[in-house]
Each structure stands twice: as structure tokens, then as C-alpha cells.
Coordinates of C-alpha atoms in Angstrom, one line a residue:
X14 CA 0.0 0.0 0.0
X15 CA 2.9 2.3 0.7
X16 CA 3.4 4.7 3.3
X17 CA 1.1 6.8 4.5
X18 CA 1.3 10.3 4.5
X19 CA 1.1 12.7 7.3
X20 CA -1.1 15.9 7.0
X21 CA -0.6 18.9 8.2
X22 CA -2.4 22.6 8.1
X23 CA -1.6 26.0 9.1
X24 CA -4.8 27.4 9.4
X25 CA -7.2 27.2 12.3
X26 CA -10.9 26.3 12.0
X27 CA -11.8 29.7 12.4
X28 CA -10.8 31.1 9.3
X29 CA -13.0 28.6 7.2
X30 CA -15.8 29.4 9.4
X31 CA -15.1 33.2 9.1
X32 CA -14.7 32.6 5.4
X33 CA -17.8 30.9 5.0
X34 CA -19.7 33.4 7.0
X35 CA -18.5 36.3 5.0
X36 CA -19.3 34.6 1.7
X37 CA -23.2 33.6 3.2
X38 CA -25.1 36.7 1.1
X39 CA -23.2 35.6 -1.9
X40 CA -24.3 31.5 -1.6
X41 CA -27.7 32.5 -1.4
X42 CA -27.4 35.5 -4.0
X43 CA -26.1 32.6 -6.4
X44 CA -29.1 30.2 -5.7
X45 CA -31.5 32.9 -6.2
X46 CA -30.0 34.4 -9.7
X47 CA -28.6 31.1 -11.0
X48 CA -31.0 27.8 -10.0
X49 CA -30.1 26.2 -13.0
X50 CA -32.5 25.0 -16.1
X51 CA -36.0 23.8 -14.1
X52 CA -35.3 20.4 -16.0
X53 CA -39.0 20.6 -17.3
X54 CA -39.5 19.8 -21.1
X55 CA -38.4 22.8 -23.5
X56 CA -40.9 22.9 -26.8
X57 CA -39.0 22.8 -30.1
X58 CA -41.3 25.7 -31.3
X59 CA -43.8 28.1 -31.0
X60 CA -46.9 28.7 -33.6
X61 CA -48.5 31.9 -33.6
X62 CA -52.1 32.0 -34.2
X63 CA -54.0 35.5 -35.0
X64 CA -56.6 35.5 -31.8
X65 CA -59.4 35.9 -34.5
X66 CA -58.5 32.6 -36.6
X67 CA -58.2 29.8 -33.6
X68 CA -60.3 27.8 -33.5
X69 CA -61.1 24.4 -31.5
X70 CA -59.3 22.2 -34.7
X71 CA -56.8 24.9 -35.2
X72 CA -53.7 22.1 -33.9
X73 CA -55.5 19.1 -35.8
X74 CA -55.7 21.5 -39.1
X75 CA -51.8 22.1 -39.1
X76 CA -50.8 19.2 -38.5
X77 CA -52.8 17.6 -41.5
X78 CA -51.7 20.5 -43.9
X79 CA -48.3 19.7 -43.2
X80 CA -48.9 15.9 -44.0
X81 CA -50.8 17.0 -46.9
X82 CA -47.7 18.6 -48.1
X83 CA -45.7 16.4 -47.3
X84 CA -48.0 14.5 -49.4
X85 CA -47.2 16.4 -52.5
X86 CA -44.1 17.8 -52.5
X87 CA -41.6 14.9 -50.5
X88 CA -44.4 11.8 -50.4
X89 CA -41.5 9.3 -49.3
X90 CA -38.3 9.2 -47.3
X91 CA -35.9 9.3 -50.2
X92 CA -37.5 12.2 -51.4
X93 CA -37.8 14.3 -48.2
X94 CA -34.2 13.1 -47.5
X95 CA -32.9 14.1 -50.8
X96 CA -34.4 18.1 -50.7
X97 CA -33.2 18.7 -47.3
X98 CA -29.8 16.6 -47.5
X99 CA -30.6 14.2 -44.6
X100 CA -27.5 11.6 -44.6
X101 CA -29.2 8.5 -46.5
X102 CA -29.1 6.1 -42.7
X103 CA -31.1 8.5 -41.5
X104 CA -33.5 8.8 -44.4
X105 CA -36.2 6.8 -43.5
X106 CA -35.9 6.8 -39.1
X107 CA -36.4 10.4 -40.1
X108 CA -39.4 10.3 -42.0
X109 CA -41.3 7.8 -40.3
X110 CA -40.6 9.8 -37.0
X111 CA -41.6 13.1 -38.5
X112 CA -44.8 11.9 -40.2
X113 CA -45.7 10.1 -36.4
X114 CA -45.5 13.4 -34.6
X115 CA -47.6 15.7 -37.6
X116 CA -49.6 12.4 -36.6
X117 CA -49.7 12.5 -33.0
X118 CA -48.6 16.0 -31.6
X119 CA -48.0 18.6 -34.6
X120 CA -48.0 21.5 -32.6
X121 CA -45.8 21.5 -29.2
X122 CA -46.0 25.4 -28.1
X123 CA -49.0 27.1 -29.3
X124 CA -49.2 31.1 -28.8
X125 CA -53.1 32.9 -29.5
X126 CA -51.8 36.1 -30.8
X127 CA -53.6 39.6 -29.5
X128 CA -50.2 42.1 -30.6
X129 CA -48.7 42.1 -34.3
X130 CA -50.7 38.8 -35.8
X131 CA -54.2 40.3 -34.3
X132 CA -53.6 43.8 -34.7
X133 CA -56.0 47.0 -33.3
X134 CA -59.8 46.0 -33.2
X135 CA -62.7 47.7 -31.4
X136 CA -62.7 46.5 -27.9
X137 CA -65.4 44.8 -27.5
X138 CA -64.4 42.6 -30.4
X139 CA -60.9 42.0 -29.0
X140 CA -62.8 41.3 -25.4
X141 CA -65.0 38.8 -27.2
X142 CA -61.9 37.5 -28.4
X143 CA -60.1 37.0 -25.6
X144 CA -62.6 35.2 -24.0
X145 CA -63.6 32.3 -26.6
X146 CA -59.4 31.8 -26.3
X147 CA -59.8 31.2 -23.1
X148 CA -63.2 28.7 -23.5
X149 CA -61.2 27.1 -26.1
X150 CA -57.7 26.5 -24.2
X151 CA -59.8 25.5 -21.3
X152 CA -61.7 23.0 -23.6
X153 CA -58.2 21.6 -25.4
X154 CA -57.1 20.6 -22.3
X155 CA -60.1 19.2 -20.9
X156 CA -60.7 16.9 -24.0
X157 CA -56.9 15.8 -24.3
X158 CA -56.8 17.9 -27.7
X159 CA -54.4 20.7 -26.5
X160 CA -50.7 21.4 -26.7
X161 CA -48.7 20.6 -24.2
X162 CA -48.4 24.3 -24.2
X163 CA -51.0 26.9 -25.1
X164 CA -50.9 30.6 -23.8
X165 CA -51.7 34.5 -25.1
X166 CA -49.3 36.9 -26.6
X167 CA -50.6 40.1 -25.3
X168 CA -50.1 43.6 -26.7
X169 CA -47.2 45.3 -24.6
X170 CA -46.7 47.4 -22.1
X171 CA -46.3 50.9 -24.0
X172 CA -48.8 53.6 -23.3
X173 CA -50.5 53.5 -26.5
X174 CA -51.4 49.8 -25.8
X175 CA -51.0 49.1 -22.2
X176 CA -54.4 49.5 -21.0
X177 CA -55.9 46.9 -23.8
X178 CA -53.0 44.5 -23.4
X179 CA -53.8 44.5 -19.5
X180 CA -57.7 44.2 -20.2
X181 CA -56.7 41.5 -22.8
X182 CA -54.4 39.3 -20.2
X183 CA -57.3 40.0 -17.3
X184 CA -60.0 38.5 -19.5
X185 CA -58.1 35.4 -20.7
X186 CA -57.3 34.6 -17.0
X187 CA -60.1 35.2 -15.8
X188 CA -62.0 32.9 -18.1
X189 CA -59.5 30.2 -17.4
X190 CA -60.0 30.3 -14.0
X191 CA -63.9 30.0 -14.7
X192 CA -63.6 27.2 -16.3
X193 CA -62.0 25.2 -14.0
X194 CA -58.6 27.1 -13.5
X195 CA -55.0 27.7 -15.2
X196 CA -53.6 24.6 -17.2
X197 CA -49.9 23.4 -16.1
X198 CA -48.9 24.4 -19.9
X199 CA -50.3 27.9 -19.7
X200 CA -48.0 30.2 -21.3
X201 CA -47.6 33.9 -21.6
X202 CA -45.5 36.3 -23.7
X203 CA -44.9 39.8 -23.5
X204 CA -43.7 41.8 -26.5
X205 CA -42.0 44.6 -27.1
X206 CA -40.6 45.0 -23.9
X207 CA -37.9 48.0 -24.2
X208 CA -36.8 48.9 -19.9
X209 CA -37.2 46.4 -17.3
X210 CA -39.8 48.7 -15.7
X211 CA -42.1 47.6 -17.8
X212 CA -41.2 43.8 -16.9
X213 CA -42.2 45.2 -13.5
X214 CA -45.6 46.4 -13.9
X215 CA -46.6 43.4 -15.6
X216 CA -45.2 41.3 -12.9
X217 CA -47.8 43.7 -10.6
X218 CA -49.8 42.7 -12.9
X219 CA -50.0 38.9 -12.7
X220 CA -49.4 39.4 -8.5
X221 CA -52.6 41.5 -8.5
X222 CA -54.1 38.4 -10.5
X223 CA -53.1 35.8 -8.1
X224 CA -54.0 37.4 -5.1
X225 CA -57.5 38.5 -6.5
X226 CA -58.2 34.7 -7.0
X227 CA -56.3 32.9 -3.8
X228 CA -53.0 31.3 -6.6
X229 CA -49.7 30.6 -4.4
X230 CA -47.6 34.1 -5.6
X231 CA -45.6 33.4 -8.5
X232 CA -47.9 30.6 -10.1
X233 CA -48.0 32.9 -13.4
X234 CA -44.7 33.1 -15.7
X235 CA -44.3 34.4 -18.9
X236 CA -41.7 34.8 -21.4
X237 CA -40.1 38.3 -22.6
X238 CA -40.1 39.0 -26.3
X239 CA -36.9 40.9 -27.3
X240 CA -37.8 42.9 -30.4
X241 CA -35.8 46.5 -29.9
X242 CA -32.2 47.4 -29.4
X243 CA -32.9 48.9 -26.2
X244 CA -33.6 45.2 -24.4
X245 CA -30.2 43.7 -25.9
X246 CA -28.0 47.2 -24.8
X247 CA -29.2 50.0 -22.6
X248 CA -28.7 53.9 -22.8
X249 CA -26.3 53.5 -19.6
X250 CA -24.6 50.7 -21.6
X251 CA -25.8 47.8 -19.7
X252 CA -27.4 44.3 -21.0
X253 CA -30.7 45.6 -20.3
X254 CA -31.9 42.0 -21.1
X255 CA -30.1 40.8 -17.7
X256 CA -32.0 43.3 -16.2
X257 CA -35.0 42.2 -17.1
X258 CA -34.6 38.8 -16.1
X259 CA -34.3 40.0 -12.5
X260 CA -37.1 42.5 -12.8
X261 CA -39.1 39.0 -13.5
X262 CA -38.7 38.2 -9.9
X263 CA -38.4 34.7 -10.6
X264 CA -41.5 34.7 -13.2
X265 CA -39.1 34.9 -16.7
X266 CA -39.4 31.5 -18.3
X267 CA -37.8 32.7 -21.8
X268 CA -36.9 34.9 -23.9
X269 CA -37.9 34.7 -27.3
X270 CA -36.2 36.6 -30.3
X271 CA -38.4 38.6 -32.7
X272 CA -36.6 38.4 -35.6
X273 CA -38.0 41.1 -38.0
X274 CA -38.7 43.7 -34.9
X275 CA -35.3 44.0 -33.7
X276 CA -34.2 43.5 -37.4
X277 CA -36.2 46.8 -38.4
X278 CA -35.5 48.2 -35.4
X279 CA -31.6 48.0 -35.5
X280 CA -32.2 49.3 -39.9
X281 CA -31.7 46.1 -41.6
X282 CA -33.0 46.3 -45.0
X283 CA -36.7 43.9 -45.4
X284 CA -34.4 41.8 -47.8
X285 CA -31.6 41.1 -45.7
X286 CA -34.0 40.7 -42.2
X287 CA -33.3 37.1 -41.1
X288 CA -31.9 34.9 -38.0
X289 CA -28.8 34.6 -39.6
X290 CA -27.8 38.1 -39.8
X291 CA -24.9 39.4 -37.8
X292 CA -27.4 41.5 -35.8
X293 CA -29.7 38.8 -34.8
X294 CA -26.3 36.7 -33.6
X295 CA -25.3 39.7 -31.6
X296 CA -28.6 40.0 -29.6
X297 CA -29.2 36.4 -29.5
X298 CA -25.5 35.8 -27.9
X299 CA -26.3 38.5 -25.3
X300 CA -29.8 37.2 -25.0
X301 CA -28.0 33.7 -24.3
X302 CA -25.3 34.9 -21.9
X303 CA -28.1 36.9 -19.8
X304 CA -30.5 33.6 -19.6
X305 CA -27.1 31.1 -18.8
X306 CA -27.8 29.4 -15.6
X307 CA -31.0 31.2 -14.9
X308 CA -33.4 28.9 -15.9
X309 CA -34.5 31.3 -18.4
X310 CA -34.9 29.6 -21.7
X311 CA -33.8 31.0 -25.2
X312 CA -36.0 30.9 -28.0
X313 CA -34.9 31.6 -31.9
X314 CA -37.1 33.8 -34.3
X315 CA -38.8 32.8 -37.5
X316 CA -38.4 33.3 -41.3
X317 CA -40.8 34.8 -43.3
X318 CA -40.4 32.1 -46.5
X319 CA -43.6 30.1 -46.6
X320 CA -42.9 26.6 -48.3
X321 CA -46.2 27.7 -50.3
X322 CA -46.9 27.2 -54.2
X323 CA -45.3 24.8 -56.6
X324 CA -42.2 22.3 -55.7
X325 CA -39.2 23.9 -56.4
X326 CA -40.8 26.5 -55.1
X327 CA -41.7 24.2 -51.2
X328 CA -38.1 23.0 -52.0
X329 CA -36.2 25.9 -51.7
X330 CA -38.6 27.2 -48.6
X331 CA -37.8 24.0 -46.8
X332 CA -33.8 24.1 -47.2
X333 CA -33.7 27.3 -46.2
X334 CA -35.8 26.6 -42.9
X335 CA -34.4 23.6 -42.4
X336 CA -30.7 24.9 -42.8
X337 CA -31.8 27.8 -39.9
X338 CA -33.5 25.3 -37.9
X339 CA -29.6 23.2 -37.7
X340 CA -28.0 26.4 -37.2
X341 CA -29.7 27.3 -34.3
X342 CA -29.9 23.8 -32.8
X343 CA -25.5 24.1 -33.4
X344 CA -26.0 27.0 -31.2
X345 CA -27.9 25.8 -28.4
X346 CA -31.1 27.9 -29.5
X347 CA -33.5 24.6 -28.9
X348 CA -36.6 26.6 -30.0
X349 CA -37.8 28.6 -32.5
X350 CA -40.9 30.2 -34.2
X351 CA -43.1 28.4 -37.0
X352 CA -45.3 30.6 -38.9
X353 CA -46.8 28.2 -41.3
X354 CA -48.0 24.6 -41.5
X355 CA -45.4 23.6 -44.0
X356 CA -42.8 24.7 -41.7
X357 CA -43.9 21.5 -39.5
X358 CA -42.1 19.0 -41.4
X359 CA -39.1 20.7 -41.6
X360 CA -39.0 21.7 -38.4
X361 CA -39.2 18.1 -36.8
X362 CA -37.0 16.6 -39.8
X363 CA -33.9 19.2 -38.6
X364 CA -34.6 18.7 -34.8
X365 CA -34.8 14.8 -35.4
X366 CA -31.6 15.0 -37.8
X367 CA -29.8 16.6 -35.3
X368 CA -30.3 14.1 -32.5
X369 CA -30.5 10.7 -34.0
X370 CA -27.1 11.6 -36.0
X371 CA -25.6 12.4 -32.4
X372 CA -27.2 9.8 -30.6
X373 CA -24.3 7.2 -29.9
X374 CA -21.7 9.6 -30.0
X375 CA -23.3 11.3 -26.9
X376 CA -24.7 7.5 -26.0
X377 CA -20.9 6.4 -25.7
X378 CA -19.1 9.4 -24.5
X379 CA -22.1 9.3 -21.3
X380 CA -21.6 5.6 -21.0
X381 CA -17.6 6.2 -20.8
X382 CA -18.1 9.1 -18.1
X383 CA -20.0 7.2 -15.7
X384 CA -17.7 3.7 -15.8
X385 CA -14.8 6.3 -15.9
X386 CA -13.6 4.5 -18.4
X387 CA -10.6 5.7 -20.6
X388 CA -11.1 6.9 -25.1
X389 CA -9.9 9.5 -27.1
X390 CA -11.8 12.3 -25.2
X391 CA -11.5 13.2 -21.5
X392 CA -14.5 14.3 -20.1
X393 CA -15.7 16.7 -17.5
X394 CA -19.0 16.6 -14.8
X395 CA -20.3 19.8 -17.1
X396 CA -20.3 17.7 -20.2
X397 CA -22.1 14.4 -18.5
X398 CA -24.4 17.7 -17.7
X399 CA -24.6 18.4 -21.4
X400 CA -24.5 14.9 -22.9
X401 CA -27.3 14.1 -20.6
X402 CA -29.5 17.5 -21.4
X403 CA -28.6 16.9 -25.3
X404 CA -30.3 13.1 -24.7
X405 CA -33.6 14.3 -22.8
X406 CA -33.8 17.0 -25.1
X407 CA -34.3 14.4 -28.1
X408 CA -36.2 11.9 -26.1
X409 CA -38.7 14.9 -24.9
X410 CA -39.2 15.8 -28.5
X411 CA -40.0 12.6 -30.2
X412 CA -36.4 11.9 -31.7
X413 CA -34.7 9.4 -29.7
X414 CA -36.9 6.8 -27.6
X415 CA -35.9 6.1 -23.7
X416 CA -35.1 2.9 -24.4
X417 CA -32.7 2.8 -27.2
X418 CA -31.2 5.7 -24.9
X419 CA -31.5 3.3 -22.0
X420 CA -29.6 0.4 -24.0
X421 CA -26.6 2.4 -25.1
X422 CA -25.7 4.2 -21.8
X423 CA -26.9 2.1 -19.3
X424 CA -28.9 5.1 -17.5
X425 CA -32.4 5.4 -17.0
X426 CA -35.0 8.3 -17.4
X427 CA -34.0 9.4 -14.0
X428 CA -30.2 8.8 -14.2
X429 CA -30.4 11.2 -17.3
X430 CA -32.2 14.0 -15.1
X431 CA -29.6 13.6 -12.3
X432 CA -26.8 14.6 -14.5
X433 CA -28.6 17.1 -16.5
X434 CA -29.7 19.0 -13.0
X435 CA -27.3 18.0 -10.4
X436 CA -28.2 20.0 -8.1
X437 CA -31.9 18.6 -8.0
X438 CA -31.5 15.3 -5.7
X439 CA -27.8 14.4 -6.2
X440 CA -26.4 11.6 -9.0
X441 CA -27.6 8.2 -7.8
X442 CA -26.8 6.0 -10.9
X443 CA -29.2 3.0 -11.3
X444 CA -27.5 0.2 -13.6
X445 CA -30.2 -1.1 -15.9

């Protein structure tokens, strides 16, 4: 065994106690700014639906125009594999997968527009409006028909619009609650949000809610929508976006970039407005830095291209969403928006793509960690974190299933959350 070595210290007990005691604000600053991702299941995309168009078939209707087109313009797996450039393995695993969710669950995140898609109406026709969303939403959950999330985007917080955007909010709510209460997937965004104040009064907002119908404070999030260049950078210089994540209290559960807003807004020309613009990388990798460890999620913006008309046509539409899709995915931006039904199957074939190609690489390297066994890359607890994330991620989706993700890394469902969220209940590994 070798001899064993005598330790020795300098210090007395004292100074790690003193230490410790000096550094107690900062521990629980850092568990109140930074809890870490809430490990709950991140939608691949948001639709935006005008508030006057919903209807109760609305999720059922986009998902069978996007296997119509489908249909016509890719109706097999070589085909659809050849537009987009899908390696040929993955072809058909692909396919089958992506015409089984526009089967099963077409829509993940679906957002009743009152702001840009809805636009200024007389109010009683916007208050009529808001209420049949909220029968609806109530009914789609009731009857198993619903998104896993559903929610309002309200207009904002300006003067011009506050008062109807609060009206707007108070109605929806308030219907919900009538109707049996707020749905676990409820979801709310507010746009145009320009100085944190104005995160503030809508947080008053939601607290008045809560405490006029008895909810536990807090019970309400809602995501911020960063459409101007005063959210990404502040007239004092500041990442006003940081700011606004703590004006949330607690309530910011993402931040969601509007692509041709802060495109306009920072004078990109129409032509050139897309999320692969240097401007939109700029306010996204701020947007990103802000959210990192705050459990404030990042969501990409949208194109404009509608896969609409004849083939080449659908073709070209599809590359070019499909190709933005992977770039954000490469980027860590795990959601985006969808305009259109035929941006369904593109959307699901690029998120799909992207984990089944990087399932046994991830499989292996996780495997590896946990029997600390020795390869060709040496890695570290915050990897496991990520190889684990990048695993739930695609089985939470549809992608991957939990048991071929079982099989090659030995790890079950809630082995896979340990190491994604370490801090949530420690890293008990449970050999399968």
C-alpha cells in the first residue's frame, strides 16, 4: 500500500468558518440568480395563431396541412431526405418519425396572438376575443386535444397599448379560472418589452391576478419577447436584457427573439432581415449569456419564407428553414418560431436529424463518463451535464426513444435527469 502520509495545516478552523460566514449573502445570492435549467421539457417551437383565426381544430388543421404537403411535394423518405440533405441512414428513421409526430402532436407550443398577428380592433371585439381563447384553451385541455403548451401573446406594455393588453391578459385569466382554472402548460408572452420597468408592472400585474383569485404568488410566468435594441444594450450601456430577467422576480421562463422587430429596429434592410444576420447573432449571444444558468430559456425567431406554391418553389422554402433550424440547434437555440403549417415537417426533420445523428456519440461518451472509463476524449461533470441534457432534449421531443437511450448508456430516465440537473437530488446511478 505504501506509506502513508502525514497531514498537516496551518490554518485554524476559524478562518474557514469566518470565510464561509462572509461569503453567506453571496451562496444565497447565487441560488436565487442562477438555480439552474428547471429540468422541465423545453418545446421545439412556438406557432402563432392571430386571436381571431383559432379555432377548437386549429392544432389538428396544421398538422394535417403539413402531412398533406408532405403529401405532395416529398411523399417518401428518399424524397424528403434528398431536398433537405438528410444523410441517406437516417432517411427513413427520419421520416417515419416526422410523419408520427404531424400524426400524434403537430404543434408542441401554441401562442393565440392579440399584438402584431391580431392587430388594433374595437374592444369589445378583442374582449370577445379573448374570452372564446380562453373557453377554447380550457376545452383543449379538458378533452386531451391541446398542446402541451398553449398561452396568449398580449399587446405590450407601452402607453399606447398598455391599457388593452392589460384588459386583454385580465380577461383570458379570468375565463381560465372560470372554467376550471389555469392549465400546467399555460403560457404567456410579452412583447416589445424596451426597460425592465415595464417587466415590472406586468409582474404587478399577474401578483394583483393571483392574489384577487387565492393562486400561491408566482404561479404565473411568462416569457419576454426581445424585439428592440434597447432590451439587448441600454442607454447606460448595460445588457438591459439581464435586467429584465431579474425585474421578473423569478417569473421569466424565456426569452424569445423577434426576428424582424429587432431586425427593423436596428435598420436592416426587409431583404436582408433574417436569423442569420450578424445583428440577430449579436442579440441572441447576449440574450443567451443573460439567460445562462437562470433557468430562463432561449428561444430563436422565424423566417418569413412560406414553403407555399409549386415544388421547387416548397423545396427551396424547406432548405432554407431547415438549414436555420440546424444552425440554431448548433447554437444551443433549442426553439424557434413556426409561422406556417409547411414549416412542421421541416422543423421536426432538422430537430430529429440533429439528435438521432448524435445519438451514440453522446450514448458512448455518457456511458464512458460514468464507468470512468478511458477513449480519445477526456470528459468533465459539465459535459455528463450536457451529454445528458442533449439526450432528454431528443427523447422529450420525439427523436430518440428512452429505451434505445436506455440500451446504449446504461442510464435510466431518472439517471439522465440527475446529470442534466445535479443539483436537483444528487447523482444516484441506477445500472439497468
Amino acid at each position: 500500500m505504501g506509506q502513508q502520509e502525514k497531514v498537516a495545516t496551518s490554518l485554524a478552523g476559524a478562518v474557514s468558518e469566518e470565510i464561509s460566514a462572509s461569503l453567506t449573502a453571496v451562496d444565497a445570492e447565487l441560488a436565487r440568480r442562477y438555480p439552474g435549467d428547471p429540468g422541465t421539457r423545453q418545446p421545439v417551437h412556438t406557432v402563432y395563431v392571430p386571436g381571431d383565426t383559432f379555432t377548437a381544430d386549429t392544432i389538428r388543421s396544421w398538422g394535417d396541412q403539413a402531412l398533406r404537403a408532405l403529401d405532395e411535394h416529398a411523399p417518401d423518405a428518399a424524397s424528403f431526405a434528398a431536398v433537405l440533405g438528410i444523410p441517406e441512414e437516417l432517411a427513413v428513421p427520419v421520416h417515419d418519425r416526422v410523419r408520427a409526430k404531424l400524426e400524434r402532436e403537430p404543434v408542441e407550443d401554441l401562442r393565440i396572438d392579440f399584438e402584431d398577428g391580431y392587430g388594433p380592433r374595437p374592444d369589445a371585439e378583442e374582449d370577445e376575443a379573448a374570452a372564446r381563447a380562453a373557453r377554447l384553451v380550457s376545452e383543449a385541455y379538458e378533452n386531451g386535444t391541446a398542446a402541451p403548451y398553449m398561452g396568449i401573446r398580449m399587446k405590450c406594455m407601452e402607453a399606447a397599448v398598455r391599457d388593452r393588453g392589460i384588459r386583454t391578459t385580465d380577461i383570458f385569466l379570468t375565463g381560465l379560472m372560470q372554467a376550471g382554472g389555469l392549465p400546467e402548460g399555460l403560457v404567456l408572452t410579452l412583447p416589445k418589452v424596451t426597460y425592465p420597468e415595464q417587466v415590472t408592472a406586468f409582474v404587478r400585474l399577474l401578483d394583483a391576478f393571483e392574489q384577487a383569485h387565492g393562486l400561491p404568488s408566482g404561479r404565473l410566468g411568462f416569457e419576454i419577447q426581445i424585439e428592440t435594441s434597447q432590451s439587448i444594450l441600454a442607454a447606460d450601456g448595460t445588457a438591459a436584457v439581464a435586467r429584465m430577467i431579474d425585474a421578473a422576480g423569478g417569473r421569466a421562463t424565456g426569452l424569445h427573439y423577434g426576428t424582424f422587430d429587432y431586425s427593423a429596429c436596428v435598420g436592416v434592410s426587409a431583404a436582408y432581415q433574417a436569423s442569420d444576420h450578424p445583428a440577430a447573432d449579436h442579440a441572441k449571444a447576449v440574450m443567451q449569456v443573460a439567460a445562462a444558468g437562470t433557468g430562463v430559456r432561449v428561444c430563436d425567431g422565424s423566417t418569413n419564407v412560406l414553403p407555399v406554391g409549386p415544388t421547387h418553389q416548397v423545396h427551396e422554402a424547406w432548405r432554407l428553414h431547415y438549414g436555420l433550424t440546424r444552425r440554431a440547434l448548433a447554437r444551443a437555440y433549442y426553439q424557434g418560431w413556426d409561422m406556417h403549417p409547411g414549416h412542421l415537417p421541416t422543423r421536426y426533420a432538422a430537430v430529429y436529424t440533429f439528435y438521432r445523428e448524435g445519438l451514440e456519440q453522446a450514448a458512448a461518451r455518457l456511458a464512458a463518463y460514468v464507468a470512468k472509463a478511458g477513449g480519445d476524449v477526456m470528459d468533465e461533470p459539465a459535459t455528463a451535464k450536457a451529454l445528458s441534457g442533449y439526450l432528454l432534449r431528443g427523447i422529450d421531443c420525439g427523436a430518440l426513444d428512452t429505451a434505445e437511450v436506455a440500451r446504449l448508456t446504461g442510464l435510466s430516465r431518472a439517471d439522465l435527469d440527475a446529470f442534466a440537473s445535479p443539483r436537483r437530488g444528487g447523482l444516484t446511478v441506477t445500472a439497468l
